[in-house]
Short mmCIF file of N, CA, C and O in Angstrom, two decimals:
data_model
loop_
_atom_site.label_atom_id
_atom_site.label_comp_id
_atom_site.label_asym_id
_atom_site.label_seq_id
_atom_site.Cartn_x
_atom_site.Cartn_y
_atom_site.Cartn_z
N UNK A 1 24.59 97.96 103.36
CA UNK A 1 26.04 97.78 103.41
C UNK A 1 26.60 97.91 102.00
O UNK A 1 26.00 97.32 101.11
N UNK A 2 27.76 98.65 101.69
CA UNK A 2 28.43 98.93 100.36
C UNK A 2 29.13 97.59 99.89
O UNK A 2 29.89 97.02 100.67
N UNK A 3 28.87 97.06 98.52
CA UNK A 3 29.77 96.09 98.36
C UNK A 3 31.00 96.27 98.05
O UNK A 3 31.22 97.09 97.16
N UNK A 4 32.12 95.56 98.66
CA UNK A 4 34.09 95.77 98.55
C UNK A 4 33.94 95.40 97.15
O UNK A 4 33.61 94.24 96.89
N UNK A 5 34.09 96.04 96.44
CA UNK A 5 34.71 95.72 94.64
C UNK A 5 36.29 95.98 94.41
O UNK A 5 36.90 96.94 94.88
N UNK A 6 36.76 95.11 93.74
CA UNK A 6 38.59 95.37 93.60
C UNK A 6 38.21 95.72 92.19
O UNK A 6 37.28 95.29 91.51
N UNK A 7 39.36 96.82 91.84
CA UNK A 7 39.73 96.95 90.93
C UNK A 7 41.31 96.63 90.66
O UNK A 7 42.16 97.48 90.93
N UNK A 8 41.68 95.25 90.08
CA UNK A 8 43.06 94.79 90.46
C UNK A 8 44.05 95.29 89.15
O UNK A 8 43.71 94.90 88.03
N UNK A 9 45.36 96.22 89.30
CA UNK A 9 46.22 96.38 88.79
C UNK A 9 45.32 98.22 87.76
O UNK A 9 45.25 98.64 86.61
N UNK A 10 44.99 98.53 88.77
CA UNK A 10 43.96 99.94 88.48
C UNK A 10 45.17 100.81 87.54
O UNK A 10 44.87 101.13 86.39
N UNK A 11 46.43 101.15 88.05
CA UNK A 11 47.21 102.01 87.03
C UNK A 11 46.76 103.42 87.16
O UNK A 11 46.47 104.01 88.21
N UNK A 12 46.74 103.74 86.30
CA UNK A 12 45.99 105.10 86.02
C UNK A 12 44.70 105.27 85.67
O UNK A 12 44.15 106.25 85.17
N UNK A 13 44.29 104.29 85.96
CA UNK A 13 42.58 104.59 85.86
C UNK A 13 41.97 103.74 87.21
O UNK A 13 41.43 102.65 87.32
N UNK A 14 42.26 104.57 87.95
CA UNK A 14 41.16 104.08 88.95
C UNK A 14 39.56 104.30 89.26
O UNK A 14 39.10 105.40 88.94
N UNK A 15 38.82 103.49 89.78
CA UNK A 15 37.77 103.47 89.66
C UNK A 15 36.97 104.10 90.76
O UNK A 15 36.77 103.16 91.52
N UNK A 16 36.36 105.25 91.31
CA UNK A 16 35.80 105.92 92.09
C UNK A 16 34.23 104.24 92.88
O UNK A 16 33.29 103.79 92.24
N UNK A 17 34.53 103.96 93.95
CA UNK A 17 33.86 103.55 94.76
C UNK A 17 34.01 102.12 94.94
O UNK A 17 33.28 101.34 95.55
N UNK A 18 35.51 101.84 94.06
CA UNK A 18 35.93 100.28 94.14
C UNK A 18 37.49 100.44 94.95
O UNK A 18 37.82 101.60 95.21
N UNK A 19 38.23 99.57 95.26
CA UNK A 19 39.50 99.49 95.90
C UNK A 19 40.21 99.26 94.89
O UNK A 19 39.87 98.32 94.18
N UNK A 20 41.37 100.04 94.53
CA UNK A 20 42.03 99.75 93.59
C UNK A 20 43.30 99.65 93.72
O UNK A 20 43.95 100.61 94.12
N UNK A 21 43.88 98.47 93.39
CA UNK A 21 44.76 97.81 93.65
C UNK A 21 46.16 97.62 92.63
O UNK A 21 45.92 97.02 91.57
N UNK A 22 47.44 98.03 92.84
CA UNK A 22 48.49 97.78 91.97
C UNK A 22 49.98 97.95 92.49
O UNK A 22 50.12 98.17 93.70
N UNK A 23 50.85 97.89 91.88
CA UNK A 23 52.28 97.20 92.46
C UNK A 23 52.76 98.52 92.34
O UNK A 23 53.96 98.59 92.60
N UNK A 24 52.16 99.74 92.00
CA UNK A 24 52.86 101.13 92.23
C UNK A 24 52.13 102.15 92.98
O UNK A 24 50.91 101.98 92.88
N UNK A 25 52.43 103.06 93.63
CA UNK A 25 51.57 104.41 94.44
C UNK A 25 51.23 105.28 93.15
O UNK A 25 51.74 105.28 92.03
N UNK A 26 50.61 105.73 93.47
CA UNK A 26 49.84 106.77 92.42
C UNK A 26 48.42 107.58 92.60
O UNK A 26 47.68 107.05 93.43
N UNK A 27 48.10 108.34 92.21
CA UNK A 27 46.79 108.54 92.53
C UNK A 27 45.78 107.32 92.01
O UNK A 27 45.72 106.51 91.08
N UNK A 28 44.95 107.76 93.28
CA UNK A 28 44.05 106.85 93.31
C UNK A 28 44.34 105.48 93.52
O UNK A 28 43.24 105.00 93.26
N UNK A 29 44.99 104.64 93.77
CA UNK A 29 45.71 103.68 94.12
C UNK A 29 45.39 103.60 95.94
O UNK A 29 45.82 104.57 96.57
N UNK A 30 44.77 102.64 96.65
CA UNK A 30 43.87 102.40 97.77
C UNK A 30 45.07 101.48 98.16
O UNK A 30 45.62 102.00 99.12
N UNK A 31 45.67 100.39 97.82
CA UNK A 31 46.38 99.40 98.13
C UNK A 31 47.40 98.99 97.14
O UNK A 31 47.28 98.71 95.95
N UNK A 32 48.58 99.02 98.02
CA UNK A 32 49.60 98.47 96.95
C UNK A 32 49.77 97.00 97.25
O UNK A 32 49.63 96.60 98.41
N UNK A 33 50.19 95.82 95.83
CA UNK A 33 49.97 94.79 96.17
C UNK A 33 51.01 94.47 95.29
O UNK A 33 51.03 95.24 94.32
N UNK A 34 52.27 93.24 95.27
CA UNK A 34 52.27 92.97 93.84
C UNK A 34 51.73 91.42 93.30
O UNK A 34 52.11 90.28 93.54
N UNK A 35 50.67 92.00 92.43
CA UNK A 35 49.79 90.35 92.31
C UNK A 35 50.34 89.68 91.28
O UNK A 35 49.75 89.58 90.20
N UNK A 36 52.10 88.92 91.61
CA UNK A 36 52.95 88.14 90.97
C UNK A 36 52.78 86.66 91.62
O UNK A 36 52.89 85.54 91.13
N UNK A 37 52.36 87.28 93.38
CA UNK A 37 53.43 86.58 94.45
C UNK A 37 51.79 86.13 94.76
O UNK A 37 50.64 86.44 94.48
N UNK A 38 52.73 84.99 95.69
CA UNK A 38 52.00 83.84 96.79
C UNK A 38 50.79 84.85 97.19
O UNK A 38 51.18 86.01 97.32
N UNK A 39 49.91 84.73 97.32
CA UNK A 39 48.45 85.30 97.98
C UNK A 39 48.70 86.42 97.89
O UNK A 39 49.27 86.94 98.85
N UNK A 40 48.43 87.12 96.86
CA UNK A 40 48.41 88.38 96.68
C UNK A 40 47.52 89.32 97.37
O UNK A 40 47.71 90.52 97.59
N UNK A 41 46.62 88.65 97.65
CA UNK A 41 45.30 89.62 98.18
C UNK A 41 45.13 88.86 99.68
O UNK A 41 44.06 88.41 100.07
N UNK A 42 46.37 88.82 100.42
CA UNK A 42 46.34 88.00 101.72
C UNK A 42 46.03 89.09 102.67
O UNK A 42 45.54 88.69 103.72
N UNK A 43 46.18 90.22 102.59
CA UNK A 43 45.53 91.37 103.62
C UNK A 43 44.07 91.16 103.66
O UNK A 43 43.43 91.91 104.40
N UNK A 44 43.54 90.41 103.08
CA UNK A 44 41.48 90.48 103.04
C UNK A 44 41.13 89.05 102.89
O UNK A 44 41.57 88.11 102.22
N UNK A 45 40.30 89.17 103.62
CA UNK A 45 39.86 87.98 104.47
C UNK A 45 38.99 87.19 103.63
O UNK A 45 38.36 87.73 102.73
N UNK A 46 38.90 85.68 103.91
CA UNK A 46 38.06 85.00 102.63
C UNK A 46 36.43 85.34 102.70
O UNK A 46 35.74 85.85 103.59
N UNK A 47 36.22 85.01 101.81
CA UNK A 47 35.03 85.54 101.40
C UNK A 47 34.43 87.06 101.96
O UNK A 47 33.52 87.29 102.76
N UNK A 48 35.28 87.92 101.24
CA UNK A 48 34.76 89.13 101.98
C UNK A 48 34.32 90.32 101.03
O UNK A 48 33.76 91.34 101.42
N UNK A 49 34.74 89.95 99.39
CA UNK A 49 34.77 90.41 98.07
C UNK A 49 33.22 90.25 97.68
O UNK A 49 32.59 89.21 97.87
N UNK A 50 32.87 91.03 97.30
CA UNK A 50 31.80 91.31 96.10
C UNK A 50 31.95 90.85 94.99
O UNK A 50 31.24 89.92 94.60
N UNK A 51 33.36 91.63 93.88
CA UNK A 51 33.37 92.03 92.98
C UNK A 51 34.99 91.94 92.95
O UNK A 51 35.60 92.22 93.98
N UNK A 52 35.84 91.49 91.57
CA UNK A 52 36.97 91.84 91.07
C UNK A 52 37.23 91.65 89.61
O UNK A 52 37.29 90.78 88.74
N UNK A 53 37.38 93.27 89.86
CA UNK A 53 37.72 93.20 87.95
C UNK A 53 39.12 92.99 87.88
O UNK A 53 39.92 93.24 88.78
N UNK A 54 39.38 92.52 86.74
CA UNK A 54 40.58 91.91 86.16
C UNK A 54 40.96 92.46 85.05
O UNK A 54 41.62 91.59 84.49
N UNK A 55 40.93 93.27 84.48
CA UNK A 55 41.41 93.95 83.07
C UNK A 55 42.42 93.98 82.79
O UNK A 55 43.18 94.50 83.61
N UNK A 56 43.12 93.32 81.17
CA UNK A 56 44.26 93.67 80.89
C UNK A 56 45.60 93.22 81.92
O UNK A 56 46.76 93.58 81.76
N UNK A 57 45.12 92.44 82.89
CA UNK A 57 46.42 92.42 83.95
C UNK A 57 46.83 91.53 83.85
O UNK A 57 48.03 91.50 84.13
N UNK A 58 46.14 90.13 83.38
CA UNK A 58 46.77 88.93 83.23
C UNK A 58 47.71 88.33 82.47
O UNK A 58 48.42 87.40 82.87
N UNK A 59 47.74 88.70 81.63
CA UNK A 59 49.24 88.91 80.62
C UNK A 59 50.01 89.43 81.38
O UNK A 59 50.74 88.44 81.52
N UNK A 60 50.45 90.17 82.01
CA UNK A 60 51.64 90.83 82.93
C UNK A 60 52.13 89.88 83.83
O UNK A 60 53.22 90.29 84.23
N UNK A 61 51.83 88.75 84.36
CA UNK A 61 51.90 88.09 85.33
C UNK A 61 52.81 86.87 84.96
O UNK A 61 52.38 86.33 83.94
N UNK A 62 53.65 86.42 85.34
CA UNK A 62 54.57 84.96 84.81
C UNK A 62 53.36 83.78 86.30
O UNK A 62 53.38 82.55 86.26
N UNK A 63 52.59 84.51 87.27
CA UNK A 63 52.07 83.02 87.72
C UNK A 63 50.30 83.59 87.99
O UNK A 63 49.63 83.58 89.02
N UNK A 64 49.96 84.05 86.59
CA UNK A 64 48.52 84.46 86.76
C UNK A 64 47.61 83.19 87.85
O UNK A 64 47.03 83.57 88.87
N UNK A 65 47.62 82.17 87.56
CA UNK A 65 47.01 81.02 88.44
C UNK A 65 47.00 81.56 90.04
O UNK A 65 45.97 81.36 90.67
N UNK A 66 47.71 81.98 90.46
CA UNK A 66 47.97 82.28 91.85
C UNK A 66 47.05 83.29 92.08
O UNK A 66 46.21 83.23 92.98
N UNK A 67 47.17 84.27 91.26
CA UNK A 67 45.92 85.42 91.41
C UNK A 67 44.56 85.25 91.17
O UNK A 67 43.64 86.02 91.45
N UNK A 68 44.52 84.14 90.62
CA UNK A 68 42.70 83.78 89.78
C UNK A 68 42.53 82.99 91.56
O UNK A 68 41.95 83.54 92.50
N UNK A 69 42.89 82.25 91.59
CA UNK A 69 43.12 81.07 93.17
C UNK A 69 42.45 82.13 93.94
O UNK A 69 41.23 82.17 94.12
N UNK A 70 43.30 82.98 94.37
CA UNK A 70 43.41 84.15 95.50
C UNK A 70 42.29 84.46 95.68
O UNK A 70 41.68 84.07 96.68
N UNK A 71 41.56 85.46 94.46
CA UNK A 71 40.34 86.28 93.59
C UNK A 71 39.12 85.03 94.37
O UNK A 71 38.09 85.31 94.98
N UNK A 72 39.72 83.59 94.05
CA UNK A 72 38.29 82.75 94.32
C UNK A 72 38.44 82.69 95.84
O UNK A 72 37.41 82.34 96.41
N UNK A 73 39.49 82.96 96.63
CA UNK A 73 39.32 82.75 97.81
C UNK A 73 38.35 83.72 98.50
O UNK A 73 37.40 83.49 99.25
N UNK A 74 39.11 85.45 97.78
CA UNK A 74 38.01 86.44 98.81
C UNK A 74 36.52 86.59 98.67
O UNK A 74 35.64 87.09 99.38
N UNK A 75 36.55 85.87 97.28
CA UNK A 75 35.24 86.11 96.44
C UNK A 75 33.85 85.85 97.47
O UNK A 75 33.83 84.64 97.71
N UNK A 76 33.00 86.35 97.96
CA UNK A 76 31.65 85.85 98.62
C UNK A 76 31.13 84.93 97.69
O UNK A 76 31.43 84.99 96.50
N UNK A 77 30.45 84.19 98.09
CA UNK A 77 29.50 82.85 97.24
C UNK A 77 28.60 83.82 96.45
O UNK A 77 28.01 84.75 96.99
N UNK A 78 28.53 83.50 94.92
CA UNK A 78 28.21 84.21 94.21
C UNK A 78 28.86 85.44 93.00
O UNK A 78 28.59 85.91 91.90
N UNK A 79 29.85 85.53 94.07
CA UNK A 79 30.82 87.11 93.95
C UNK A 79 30.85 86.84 92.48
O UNK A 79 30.59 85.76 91.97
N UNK A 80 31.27 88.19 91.70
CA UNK A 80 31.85 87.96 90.55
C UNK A 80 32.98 88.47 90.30
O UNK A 80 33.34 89.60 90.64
N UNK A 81 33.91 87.33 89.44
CA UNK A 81 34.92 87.94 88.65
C UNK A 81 35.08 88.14 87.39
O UNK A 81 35.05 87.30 86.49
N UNK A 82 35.25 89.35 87.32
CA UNK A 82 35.34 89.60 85.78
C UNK A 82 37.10 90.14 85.14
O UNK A 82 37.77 91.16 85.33
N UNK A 83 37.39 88.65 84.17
CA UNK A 83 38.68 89.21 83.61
C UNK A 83 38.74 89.08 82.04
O UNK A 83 38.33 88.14 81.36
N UNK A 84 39.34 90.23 81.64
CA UNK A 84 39.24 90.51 80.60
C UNK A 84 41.07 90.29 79.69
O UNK A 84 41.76 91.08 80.33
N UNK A 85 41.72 89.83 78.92
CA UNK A 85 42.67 89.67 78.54
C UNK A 85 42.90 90.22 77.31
O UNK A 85 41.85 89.93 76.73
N UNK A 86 43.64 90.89 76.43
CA UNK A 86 43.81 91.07 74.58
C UNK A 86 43.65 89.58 74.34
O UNK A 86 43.69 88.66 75.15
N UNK A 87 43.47 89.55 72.90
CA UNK A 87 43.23 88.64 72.27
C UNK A 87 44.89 88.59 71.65
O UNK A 87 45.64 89.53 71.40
N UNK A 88 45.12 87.09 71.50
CA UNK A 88 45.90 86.73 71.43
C UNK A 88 46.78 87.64 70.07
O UNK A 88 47.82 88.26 70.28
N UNK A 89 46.27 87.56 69.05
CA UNK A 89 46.49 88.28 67.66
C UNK A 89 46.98 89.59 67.50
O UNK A 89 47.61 90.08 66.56
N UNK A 90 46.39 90.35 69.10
CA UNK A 90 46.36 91.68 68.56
C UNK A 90 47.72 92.16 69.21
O UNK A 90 48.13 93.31 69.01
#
């Protein structure tokens, strides 16, 4: 069985064999979402995630908490999330 990997707030770089997820249509773009709001990732069922990368997206957000929440809901036991943020400085 293939594991569901998100790629959340993908943009213009989407990721070939993950779901990639963001608040605009575009290529490559699998699901539009906007992950501001109440359960962002409420179309997918709990624990049903592998994998969600987080790059760069969390700064964009005025209620990031809601999306990390969400991320732990679909997450399978084990799942990983990986988020990555700039450093504050740069």
């Amino acid at each position: 069985m293939n594991a569901i990997r998100l790629n959340l707030g993908s943009g213009r770089a989407p990721i070939e064999g993950w779901v990639n997820i963001d608040n605009r249509p575009g290529p490559g773009v699998d699901l539009m979402a906007d992950l501001d709001k109440e359960r962002p990732l409420s179309r997918l069922a709990d624990g049903s995630v592998d994998e969600v990368r987080a790059h760069s997206i969390l700064e964009h957000l005025w209620h990031w908490e809601r999306l990390v929440l969400d991320c732990a809901r679909v997450l399978k036991s084990g799942g990983k999330l990986d988020i990555r943020v700039p450093h504050g400085h740069s």
